[in-house]
Short mmCIF file of N, CA and C in Angstrom, two decimals:
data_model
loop_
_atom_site.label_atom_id
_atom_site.label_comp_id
_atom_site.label_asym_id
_atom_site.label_seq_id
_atom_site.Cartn_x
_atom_site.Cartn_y
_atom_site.Cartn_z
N UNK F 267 8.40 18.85 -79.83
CA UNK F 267 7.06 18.29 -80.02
C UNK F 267 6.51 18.81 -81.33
N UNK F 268 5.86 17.75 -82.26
CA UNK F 268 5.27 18.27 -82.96
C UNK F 268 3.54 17.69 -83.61
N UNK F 269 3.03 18.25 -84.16
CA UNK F 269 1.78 17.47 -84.02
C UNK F 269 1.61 17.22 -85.73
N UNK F 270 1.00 16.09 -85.98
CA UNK F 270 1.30 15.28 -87.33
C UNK F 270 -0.15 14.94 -88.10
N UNK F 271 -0.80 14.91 -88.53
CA UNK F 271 -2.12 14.74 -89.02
C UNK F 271 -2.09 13.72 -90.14
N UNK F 272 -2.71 12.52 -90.35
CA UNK F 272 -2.97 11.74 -91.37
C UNK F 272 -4.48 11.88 -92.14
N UNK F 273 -3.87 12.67 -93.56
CA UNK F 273 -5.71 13.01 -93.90
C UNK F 273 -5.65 12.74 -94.99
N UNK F 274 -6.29 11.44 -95.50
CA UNK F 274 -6.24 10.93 -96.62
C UNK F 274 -5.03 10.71 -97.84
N UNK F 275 -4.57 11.44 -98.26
CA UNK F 275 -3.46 10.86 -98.62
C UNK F 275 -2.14 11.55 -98.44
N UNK F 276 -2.57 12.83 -97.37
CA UNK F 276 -2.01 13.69 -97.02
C UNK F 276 -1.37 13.47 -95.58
N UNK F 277 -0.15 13.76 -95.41
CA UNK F 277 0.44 14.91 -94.42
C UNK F 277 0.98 16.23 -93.92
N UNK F 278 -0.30 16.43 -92.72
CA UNK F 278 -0.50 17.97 -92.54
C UNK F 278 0.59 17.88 -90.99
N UNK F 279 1.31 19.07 -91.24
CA UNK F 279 1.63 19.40 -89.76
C UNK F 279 1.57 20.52 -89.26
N UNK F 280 1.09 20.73 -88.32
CA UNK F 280 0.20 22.04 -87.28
C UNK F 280 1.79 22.77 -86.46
N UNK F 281 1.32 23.60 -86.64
CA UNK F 281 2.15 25.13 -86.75
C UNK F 281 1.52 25.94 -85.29
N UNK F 282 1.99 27.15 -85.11
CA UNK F 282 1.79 27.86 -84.02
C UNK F 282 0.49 28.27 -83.46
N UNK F 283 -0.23 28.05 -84.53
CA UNK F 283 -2.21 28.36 -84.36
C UNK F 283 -2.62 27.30 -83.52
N UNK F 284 -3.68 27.73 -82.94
CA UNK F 284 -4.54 26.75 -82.65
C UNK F 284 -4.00 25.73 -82.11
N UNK F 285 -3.79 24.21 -82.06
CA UNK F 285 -3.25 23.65 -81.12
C UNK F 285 -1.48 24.05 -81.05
N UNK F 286 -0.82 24.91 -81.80
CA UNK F 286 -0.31 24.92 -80.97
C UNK F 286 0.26 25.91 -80.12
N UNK F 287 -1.02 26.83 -80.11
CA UNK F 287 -0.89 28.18 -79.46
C UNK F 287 -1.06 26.89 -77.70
N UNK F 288 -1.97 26.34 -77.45
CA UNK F 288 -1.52 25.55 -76.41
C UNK F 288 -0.31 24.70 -75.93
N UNK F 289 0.21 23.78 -77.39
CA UNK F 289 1.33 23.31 -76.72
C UNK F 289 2.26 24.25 -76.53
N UNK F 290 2.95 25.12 -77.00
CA UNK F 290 4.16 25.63 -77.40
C UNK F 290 3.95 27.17 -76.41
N UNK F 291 2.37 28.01 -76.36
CA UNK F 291 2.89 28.91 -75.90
C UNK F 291 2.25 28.38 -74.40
N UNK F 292 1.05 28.26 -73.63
CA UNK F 292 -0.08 28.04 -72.57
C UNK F 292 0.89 26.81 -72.01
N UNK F 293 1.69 25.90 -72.42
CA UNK F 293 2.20 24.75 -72.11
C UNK F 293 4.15 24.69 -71.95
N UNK F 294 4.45 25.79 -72.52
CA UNK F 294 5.78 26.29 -73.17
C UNK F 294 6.38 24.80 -73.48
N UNK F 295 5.78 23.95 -74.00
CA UNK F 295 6.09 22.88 -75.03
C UNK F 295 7.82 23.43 -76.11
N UNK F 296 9.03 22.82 -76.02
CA UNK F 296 9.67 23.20 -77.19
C UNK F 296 9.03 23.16 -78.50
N UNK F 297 8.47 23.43 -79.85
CA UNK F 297 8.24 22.97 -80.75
C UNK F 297 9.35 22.29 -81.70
N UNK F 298 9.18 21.34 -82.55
CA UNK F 298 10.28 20.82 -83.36
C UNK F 298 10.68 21.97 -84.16
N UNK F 299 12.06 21.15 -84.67
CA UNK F 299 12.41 22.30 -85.45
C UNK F 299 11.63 22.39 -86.64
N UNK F 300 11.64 24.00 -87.13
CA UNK F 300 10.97 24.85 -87.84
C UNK F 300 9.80 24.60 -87.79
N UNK F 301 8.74 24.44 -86.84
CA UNK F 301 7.34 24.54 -86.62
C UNK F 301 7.39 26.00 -85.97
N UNK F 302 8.24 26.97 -85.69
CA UNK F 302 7.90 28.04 -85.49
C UNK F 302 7.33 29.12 -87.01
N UNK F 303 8.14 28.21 -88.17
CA UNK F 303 7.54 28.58 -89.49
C UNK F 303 6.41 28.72 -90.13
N UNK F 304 5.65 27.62 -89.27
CA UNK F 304 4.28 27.43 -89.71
C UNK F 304 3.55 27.85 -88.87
N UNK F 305 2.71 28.86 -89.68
CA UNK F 305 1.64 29.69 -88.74
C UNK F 305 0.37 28.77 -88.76
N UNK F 306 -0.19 27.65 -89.32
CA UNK F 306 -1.44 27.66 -88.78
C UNK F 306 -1.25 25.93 -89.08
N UNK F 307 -1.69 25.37 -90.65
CA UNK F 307 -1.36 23.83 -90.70
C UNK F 307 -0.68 23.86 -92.50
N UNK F 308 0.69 23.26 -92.73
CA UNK F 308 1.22 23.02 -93.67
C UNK F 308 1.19 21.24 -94.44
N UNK F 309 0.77 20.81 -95.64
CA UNK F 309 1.49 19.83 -95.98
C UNK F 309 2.61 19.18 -96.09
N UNK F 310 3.09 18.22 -95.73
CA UNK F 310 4.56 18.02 -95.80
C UNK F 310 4.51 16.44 -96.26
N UNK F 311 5.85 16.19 -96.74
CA UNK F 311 6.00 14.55 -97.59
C UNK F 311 6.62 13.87 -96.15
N UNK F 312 6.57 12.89 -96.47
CA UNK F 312 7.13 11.63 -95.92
C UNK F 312 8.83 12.14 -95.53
N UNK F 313 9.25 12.38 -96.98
CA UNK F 313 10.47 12.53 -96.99
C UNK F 313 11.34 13.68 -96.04
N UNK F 314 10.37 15.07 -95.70
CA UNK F 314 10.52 15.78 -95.19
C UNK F 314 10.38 15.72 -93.72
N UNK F 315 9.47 14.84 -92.96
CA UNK F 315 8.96 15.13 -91.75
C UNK F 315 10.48 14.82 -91.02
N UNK F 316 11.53 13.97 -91.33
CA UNK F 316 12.78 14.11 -90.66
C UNK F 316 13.35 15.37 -90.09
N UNK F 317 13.08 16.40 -91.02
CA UNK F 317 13.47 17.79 -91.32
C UNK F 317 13.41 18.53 -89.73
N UNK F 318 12.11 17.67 -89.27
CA UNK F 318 11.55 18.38 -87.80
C UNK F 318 12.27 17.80 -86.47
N UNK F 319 12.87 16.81 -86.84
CA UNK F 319 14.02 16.20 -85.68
C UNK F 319 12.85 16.51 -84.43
N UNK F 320 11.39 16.05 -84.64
CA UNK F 320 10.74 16.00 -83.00
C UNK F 320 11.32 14.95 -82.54
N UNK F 321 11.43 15.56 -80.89
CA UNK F 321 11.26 14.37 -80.40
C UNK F 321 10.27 13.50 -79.84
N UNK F 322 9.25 14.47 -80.04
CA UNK F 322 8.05 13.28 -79.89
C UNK F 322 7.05 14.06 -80.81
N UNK F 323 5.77 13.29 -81.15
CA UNK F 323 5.10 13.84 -82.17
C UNK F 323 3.52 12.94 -81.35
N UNK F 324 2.56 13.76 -81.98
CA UNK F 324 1.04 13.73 -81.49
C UNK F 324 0.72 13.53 -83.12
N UNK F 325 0.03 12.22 -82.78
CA UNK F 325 -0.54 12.25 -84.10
C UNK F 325 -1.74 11.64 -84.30
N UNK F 326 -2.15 12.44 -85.26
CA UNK F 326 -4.04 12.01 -85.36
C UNK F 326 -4.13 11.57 -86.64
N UNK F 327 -4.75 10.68 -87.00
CA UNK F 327 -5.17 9.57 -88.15
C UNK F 327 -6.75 9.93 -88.75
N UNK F 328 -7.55 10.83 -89.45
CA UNK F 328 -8.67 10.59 -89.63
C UNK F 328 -9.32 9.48 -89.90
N UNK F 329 -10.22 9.37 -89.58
CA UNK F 329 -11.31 8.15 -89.36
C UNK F 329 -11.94 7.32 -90.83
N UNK F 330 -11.05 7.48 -91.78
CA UNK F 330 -11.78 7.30 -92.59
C UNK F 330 -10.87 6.35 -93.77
N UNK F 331 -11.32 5.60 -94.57
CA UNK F 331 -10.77 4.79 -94.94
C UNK F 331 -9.65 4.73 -95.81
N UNK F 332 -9.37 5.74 -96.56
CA UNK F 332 -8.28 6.82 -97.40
C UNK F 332 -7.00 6.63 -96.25
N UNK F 333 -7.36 7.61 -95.69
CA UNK F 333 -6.39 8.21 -94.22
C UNK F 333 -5.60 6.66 -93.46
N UNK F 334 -6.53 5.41 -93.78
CA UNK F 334 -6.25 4.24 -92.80
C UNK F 334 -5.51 3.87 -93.78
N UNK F 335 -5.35 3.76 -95.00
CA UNK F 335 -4.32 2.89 -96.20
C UNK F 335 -3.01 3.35 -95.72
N UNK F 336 -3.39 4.94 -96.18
CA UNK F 336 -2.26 5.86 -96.45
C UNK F 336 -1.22 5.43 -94.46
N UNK F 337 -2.08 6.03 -93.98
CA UNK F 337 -1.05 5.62 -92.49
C UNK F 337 -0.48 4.15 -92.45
N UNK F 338 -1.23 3.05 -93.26
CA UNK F 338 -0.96 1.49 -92.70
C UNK F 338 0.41 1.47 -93.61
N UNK F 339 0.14 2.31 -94.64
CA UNK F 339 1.43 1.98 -95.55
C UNK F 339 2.73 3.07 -95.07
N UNK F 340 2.20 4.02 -94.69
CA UNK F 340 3.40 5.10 -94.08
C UNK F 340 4.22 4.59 -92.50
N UNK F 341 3.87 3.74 -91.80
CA UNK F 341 3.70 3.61 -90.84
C UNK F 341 4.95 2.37 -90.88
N UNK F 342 5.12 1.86 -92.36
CA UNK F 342 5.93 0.60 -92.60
C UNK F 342 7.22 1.21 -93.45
N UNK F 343 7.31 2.77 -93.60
CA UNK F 343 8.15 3.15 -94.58
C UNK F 343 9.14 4.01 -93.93
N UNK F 344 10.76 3.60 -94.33
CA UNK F 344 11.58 3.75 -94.11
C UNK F 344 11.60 5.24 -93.12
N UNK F 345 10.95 6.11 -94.29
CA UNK F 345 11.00 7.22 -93.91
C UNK F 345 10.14 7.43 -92.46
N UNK F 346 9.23 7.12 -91.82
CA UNK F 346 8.45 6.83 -90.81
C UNK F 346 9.29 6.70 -89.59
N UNK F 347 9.90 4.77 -90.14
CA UNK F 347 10.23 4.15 -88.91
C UNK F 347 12.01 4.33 -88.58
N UNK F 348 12.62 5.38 -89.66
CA UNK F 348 13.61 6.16 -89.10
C UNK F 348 13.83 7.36 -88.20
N UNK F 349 12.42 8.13 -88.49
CA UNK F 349 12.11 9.19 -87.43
C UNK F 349 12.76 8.85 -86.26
N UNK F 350 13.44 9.90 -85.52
CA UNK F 350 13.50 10.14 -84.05
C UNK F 350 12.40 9.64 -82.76
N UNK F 351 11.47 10.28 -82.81
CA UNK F 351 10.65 10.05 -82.13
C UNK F 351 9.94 8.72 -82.76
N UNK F 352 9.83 7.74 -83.50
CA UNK F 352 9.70 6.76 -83.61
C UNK F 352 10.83 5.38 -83.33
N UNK F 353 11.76 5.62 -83.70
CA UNK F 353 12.80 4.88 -82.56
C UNK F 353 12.58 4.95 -81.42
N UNK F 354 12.86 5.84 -80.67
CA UNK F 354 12.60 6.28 -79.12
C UNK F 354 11.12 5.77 -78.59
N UNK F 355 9.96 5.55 -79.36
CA UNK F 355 8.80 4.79 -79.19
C UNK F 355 7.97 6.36 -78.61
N UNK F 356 8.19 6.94 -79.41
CA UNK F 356 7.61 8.46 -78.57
C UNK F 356 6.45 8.96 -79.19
N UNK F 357 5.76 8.24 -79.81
CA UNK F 357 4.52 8.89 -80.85
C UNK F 357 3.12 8.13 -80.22
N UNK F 358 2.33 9.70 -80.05
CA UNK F 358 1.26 9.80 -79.34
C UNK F 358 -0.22 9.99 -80.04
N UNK F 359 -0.87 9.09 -80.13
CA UNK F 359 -2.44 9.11 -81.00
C UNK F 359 -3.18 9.53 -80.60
N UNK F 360 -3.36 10.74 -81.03
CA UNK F 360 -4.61 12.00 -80.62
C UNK F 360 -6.02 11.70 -81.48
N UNK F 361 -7.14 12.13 -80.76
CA UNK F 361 -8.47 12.20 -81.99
C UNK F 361 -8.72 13.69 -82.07
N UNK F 362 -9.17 14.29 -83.33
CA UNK F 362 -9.74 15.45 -83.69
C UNK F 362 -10.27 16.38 -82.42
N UNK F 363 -11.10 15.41 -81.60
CA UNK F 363 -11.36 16.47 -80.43
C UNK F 363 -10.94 15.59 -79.14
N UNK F 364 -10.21 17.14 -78.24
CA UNK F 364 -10.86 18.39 -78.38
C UNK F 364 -9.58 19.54 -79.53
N UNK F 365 -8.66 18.76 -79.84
CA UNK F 365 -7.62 19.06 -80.52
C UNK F 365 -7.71 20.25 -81.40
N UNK F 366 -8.51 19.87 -82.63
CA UNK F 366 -8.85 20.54 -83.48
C UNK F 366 -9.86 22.03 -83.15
N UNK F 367 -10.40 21.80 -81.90
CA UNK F 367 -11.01 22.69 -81.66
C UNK F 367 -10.77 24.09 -81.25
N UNK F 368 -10.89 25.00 -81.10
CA UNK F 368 -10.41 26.29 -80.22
C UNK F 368 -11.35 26.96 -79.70
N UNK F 369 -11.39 26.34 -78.59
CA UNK F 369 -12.45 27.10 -77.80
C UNK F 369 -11.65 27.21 -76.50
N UNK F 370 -12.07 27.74 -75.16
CA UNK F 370 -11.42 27.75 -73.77
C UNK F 370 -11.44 26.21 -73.42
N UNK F 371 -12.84 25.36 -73.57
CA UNK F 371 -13.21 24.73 -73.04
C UNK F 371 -12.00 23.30 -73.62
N UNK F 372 -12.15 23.68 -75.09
CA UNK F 372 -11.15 22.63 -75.77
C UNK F 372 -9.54 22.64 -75.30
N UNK F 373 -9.42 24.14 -75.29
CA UNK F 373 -7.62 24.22 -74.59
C UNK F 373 -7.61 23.38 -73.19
N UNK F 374 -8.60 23.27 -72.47
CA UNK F 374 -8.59 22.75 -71.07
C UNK F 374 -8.54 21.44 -70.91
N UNK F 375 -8.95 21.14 -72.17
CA UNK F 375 -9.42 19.73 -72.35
C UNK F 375 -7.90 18.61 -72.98
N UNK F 376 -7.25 19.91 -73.82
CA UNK F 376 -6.29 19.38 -74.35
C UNK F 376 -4.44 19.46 -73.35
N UNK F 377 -4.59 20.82 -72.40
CA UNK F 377 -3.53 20.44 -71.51
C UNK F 377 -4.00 19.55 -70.35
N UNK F 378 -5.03 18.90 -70.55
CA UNK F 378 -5.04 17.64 -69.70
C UNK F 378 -4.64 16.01 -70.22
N UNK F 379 -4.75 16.06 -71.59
CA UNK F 379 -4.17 15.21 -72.20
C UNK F 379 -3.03 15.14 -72.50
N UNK F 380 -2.31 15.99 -72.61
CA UNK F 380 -0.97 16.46 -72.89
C UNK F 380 -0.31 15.70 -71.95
N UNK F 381 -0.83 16.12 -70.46
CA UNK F 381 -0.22 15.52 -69.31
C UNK F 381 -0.54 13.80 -68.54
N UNK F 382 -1.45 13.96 -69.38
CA UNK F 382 -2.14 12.37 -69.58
C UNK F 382 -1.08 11.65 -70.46
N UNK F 383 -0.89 12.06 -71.48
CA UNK F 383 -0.29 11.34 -72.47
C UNK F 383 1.38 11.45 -72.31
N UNK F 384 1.83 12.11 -72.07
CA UNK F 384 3.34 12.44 -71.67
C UNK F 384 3.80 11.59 -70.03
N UNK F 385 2.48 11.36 -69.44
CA UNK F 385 2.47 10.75 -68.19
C UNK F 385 2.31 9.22 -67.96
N UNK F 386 1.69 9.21 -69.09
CA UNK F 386 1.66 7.30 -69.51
C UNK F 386 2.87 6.81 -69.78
N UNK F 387 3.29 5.97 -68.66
CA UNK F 387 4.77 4.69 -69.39
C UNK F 387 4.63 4.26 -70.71
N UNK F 388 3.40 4.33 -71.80
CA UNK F 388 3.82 4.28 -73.00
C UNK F 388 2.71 4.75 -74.09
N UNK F 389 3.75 4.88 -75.03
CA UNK F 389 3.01 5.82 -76.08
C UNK F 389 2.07 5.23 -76.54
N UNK F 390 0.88 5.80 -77.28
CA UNK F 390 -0.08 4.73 -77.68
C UNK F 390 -0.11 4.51 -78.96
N UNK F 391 1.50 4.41 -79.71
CA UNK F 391 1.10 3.78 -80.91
C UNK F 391 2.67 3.36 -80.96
#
């Protein structure tokens, strides 16, 4: 599992902090490979996100009109729709909260989605 962020013209992917002190340790989630590298949130290219062989990925799109190009056009590119977990139809659309958050209340909020979303016959994107 890994979690994927679309932020303007960027891709960020979240590391052992914060969400994923829930998936990976509170959830014992596998993480993809080398997300044990990243301690909190790293940039990464297009070209690279293969690198993580997830098999499924959580991914959040910011709301904003930058972030919507950049995903409409990533979303059509080789590098994207060769992913693993995009073959397999395994990619899951998260919003900022309670995700981004770290509070008790947000971790509670987020291993209920986890199991929400892993529990749905299909991914929502």
């Amino acid at each position: 599992v890994m979690v994927v962020c679309i932020a303007q013209n960027r891709i960020l992917v979240y590391g052992q902090r914060n969400i994923g002190a829930v998936l990976y340790g509170d959830l014992g989630l596998r993480p993809a490979r080398n997300i044990g590298e990243i301690e909190g949130v790293e940039e990464t290219s297009a070209e690279r996100l293969a690198e993580f062989e997830a098999d499924r990925i959580l991914l959040m799109v910011w709301e904003d009109e930058a972030s919507s190009i950049f995903w409409q056009k990533l979303r059509v590119s080789d590098h994207w729709r060769h992913l693993k977990a995009v073959r397999e139809g395994h990619i899951f659309l998260i919003r900022p909260f309670p995700w981004l958050e770290y509070t008790a209340f947000a971790h509670n909020r987020i291993v209920d989605e986890v199991l929400q979303l892993f529990a749905a016959k299909r991914p929502s994107v």
